XYZ file of C-alpha atoms in Angstrom:
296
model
C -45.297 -86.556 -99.940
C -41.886 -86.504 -98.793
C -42.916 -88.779 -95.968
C -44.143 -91.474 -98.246
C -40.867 -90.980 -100.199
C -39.152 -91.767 -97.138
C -41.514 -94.972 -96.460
C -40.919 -95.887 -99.452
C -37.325 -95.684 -99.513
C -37.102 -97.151 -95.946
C -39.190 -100.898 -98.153
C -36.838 -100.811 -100.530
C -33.454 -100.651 -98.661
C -35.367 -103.428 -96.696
C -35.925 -105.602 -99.798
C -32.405 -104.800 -100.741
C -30.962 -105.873 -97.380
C -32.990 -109.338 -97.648
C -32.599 -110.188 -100.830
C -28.419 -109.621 -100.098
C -28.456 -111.681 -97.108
C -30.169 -114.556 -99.690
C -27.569 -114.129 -102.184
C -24.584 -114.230 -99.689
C -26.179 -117.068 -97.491
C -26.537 -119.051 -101.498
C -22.873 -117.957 -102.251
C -21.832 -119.286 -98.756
C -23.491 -122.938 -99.428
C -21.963 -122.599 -102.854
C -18.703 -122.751 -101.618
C -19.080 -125.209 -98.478
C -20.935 -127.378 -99.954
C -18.112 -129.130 -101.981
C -15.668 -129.139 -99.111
C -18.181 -130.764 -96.847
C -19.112 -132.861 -99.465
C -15.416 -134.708 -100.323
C -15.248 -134.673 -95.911
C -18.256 -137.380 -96.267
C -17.181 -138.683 -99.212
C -13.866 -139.386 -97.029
C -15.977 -140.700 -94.047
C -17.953 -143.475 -96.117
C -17.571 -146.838 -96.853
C -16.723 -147.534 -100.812
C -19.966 -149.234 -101.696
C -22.088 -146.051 -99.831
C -20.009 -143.823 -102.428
C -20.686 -145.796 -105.502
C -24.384 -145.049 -104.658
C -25.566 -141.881 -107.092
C -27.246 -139.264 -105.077
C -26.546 -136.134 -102.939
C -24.832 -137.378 -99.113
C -25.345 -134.621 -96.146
C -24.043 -136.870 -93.731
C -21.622 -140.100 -94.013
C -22.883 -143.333 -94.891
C -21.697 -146.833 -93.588
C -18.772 -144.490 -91.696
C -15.896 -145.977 -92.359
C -12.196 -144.944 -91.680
C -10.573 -147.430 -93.928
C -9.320 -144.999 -96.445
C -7.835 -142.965 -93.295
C -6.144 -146.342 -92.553
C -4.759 -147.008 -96.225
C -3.297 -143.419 -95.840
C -1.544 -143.320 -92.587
C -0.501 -147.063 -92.888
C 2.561 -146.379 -94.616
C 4.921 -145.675 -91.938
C 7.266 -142.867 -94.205
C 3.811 -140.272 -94.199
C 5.211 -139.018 -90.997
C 8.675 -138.316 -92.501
C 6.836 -136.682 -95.530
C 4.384 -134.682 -93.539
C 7.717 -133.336 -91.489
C 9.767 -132.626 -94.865
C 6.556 -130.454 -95.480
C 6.323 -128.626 -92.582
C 10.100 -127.933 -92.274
C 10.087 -126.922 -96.184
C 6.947 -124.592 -95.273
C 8.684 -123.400 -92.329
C 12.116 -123.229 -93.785
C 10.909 -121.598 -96.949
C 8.377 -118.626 -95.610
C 10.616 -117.352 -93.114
C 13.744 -116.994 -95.609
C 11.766 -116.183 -98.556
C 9.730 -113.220 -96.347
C 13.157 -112.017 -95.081
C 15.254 -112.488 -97.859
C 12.451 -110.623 -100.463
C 12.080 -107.945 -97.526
C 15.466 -107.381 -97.481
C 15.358 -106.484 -101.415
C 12.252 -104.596 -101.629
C 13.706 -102.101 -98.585
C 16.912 -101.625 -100.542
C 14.723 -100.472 -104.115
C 12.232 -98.682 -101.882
C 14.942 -95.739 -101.774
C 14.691 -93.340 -104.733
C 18.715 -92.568 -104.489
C 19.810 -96.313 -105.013
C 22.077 -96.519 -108.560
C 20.624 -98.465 -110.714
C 16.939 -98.888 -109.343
C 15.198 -98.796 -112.693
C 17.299 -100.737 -113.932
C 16.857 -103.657 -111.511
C 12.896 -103.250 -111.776
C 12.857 -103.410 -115.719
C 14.560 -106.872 -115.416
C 12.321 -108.160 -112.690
C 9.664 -107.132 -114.612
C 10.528 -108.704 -117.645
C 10.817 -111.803 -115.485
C 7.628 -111.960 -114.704
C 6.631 -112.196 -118.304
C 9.378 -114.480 -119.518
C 11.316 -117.626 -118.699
C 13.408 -120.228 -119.964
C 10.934 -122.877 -119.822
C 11.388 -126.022 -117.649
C 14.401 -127.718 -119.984
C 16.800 -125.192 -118.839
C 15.861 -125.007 -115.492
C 15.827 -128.219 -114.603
C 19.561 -128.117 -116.019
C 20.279 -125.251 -113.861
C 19.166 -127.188 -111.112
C 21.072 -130.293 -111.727
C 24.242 -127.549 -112.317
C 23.246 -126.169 -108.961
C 23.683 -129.674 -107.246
C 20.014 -129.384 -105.889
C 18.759 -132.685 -107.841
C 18.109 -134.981 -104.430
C 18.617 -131.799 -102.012
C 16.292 -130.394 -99.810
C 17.126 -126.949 -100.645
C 15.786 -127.580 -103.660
C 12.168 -126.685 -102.118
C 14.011 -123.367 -100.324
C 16.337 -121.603 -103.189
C 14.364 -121.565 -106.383
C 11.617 -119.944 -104.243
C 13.646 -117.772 -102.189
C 12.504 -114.520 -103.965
C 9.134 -113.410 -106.209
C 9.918 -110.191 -107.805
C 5.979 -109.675 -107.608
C 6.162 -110.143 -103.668
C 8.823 -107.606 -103.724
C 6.450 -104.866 -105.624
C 3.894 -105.209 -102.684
C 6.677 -105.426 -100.164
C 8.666 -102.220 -101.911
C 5.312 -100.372 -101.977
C 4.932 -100.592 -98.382
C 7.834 -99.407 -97.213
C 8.451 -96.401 -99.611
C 4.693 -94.817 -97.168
C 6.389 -95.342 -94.260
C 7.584 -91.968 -92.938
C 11.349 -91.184 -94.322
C 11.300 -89.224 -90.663
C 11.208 -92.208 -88.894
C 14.577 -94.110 -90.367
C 16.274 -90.179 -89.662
C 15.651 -90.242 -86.418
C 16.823 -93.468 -85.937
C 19.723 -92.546 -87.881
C 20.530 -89.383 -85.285
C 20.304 -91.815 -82.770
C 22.981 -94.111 -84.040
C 20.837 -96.659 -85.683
C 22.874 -98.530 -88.843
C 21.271 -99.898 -91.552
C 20.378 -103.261 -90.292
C 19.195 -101.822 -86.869
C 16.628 -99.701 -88.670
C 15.463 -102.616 -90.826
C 14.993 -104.859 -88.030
C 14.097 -102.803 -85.779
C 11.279 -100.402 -87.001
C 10.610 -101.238 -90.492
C 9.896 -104.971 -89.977
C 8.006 -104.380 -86.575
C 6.037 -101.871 -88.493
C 4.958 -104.634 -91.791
C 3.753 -107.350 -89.981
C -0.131 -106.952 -92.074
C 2.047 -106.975 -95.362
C 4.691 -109.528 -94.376
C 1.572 -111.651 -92.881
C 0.011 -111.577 -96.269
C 3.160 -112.445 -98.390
C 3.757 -115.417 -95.398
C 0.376 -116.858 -96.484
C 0.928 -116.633 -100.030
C 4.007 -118.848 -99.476
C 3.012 -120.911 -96.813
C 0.168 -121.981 -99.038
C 2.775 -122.943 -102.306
C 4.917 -124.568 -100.120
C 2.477 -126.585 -98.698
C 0.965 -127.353 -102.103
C 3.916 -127.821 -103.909
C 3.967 -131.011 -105.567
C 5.699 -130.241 -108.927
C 9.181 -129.506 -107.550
C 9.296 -132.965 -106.016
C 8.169 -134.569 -109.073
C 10.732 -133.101 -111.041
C 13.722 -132.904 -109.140
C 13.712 -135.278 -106.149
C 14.066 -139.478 -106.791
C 14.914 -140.295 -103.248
C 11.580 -141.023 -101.435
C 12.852 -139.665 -97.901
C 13.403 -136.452 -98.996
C 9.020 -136.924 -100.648
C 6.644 -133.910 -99.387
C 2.994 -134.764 -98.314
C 1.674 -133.881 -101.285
C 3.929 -136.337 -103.288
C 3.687 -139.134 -100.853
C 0.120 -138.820 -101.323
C 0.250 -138.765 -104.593
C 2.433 -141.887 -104.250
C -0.621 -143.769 -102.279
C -3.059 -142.680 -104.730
C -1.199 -144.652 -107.335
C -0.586 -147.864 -105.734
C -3.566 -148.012 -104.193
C -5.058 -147.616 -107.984
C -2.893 -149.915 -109.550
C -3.776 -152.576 -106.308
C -7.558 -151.703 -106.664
C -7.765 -153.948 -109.760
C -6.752 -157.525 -107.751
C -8.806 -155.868 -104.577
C -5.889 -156.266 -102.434
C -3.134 -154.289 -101.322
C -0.494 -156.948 -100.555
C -2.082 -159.619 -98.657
C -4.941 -157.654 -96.669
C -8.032 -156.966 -98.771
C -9.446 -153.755 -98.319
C -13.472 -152.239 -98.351
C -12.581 -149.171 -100.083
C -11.952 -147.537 -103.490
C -9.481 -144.824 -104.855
C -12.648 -142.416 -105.072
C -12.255 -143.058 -101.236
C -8.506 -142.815 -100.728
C -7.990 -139.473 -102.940
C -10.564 -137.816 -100.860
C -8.874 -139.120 -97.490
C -5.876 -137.662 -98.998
C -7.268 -133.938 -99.917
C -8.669 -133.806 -96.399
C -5.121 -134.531 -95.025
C -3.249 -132.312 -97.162
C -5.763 -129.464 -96.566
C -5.952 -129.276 -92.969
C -3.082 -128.357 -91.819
C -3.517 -125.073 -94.127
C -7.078 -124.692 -93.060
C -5.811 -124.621 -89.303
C -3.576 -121.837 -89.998
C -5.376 -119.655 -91.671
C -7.684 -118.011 -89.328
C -4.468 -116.787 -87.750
C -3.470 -114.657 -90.355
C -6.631 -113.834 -91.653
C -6.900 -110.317 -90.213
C -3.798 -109.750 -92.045
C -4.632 -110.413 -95.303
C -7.097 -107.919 -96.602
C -4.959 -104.863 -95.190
C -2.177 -106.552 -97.049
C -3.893 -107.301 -100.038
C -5.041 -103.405 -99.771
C -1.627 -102.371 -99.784
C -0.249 -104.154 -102.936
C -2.589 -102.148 -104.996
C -0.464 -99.162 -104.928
C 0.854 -98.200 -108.110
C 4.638 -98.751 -109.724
């Protein structure tokens, strides 16, 4: 008996195993399936895409749409503002929100409680986008660049996972440090940075991925079209190349494609550069993510 109990129960983790490696290969093709179809859909001529039906594989390739994106020559000025903004933005907004969450990691600092009630009530509540678009015109950041860096300089929610962190690494650590003539800023630098990289790799790609994305700040607040993000510029395309799709021309030069066409050419653009990244920081992220679950 007990060996047929054990037969038994050998079939049935079998069947389990299966019928879980069916569900997660479904749930995989789920999920690519849409990216790899607007990649096609990017790849195909305008008429192939007007076609109903389900495309595996380009039809009629066609790079046109590519060409009506890159042919304005100010993409390459907006795809650097986005890259310096991403750049620009992650590392201050990981150091500066570091630098806060070490400070109300300590248990003796006046005033802690204080300072988290407040954040905390800012996460809840806001002034709405009247007033802070008149902040930001008092702030002289209407037309600025640091417009993308200051507003997102700190997230209070960021500094929860961040403060978390650094209250379970060992007090014993900073003391000896301290015996050893280690300030403040030494230790900070020095051993409790060195020491986050899973958690500050984690809050980097949470960033680096609304930075990249960002297209409401520049819609708001910036007029002058060299200062335009990727994302804006793109938008920008997507417009005219709407508004020219109803002569069929875009100036002079009439053009086989569609806006169906162009906006995919665009999401592919604005995508990859995140997609690149990613797989860099992945083996970060779910230790970080584990680590902002941590109560208070």
């Amino acid at each position: 008996m007990p060996f047929k109990k054990n037969k038994t129960a050998v079939k049935e983790n079998r069947l389990f195993n299966a019928l879980n490696v069916i569900f997660m290969i479904l749930f995989s093709i789920l999920i690519v399936f849409p990216i790899w179809d607007v990649i096609v859909g990017s790849f195909s001529s305008s008429a192939s895409l007007a076609s109903p039906g389900i495309r595996l594989w380009p039809e009629n390739f066609s790079l046109d749409a590519y060409r009506v994106v890159f042919n304005d020559p100010s993409i390459w000025n907006s795809f650097m503002i986005s890259v310096l903004k991403t750049v620009i933005g992650v590392t201050t907004s990981v150091f500066f929100t570091a630098m806060v969450a070490y400070a109300m990691s300590k248990q003796d600092l006046i005033g802690r409680k204080l300072f988290i009630a407040l954040g905390v009530g800012t996460m809840f509540f806001s002034g709405g986008m009247i007033p802070f678009y008149l902040l930001i015109r008092s702030l002289g950041l209407l037309d600025n660049f640091l417009v993308y860096i200051i507003p997102a300089l700190f997230s209070f929610y960021n500094m929860l996972i961040l403060m978390n962190f650094f209250r379970e690494i060992p007090v014993s650590l900073e003391e000896s440090a301290r015996i050893d003539g280690a300030g403040v800023w030494r230790i900070f630098l020095q051993i409790i940075l060195p020491l986050s990289t899973p958690v500050l790799a984690t809050i980097a790609l949470f960033n680096g991925v609304y930075q990249w994305n960002d297209f409401m700040t520049a819609r708001l607040y910036i007029s002058n079209e060299a200062l335009y993000p990727i994302q804006m510029k793109l938008y920008e395309i997507i417009v005219q190349q709407q508004a020219a799709n109803m002569q069929n021309v875009v100036g002079s030069v009439i053009i086989p494609t569609s806006s169906q066409t162009i906006q995919l050419a665009t999401i592919v653009v604005a995508t990859v550069p995140i997609v690149l990244v990613y797989p860099f920081l992945q083996r970060y992220l779910i230790s970080g993510m584990m680590i902002g679950a941590v109560k208070e």
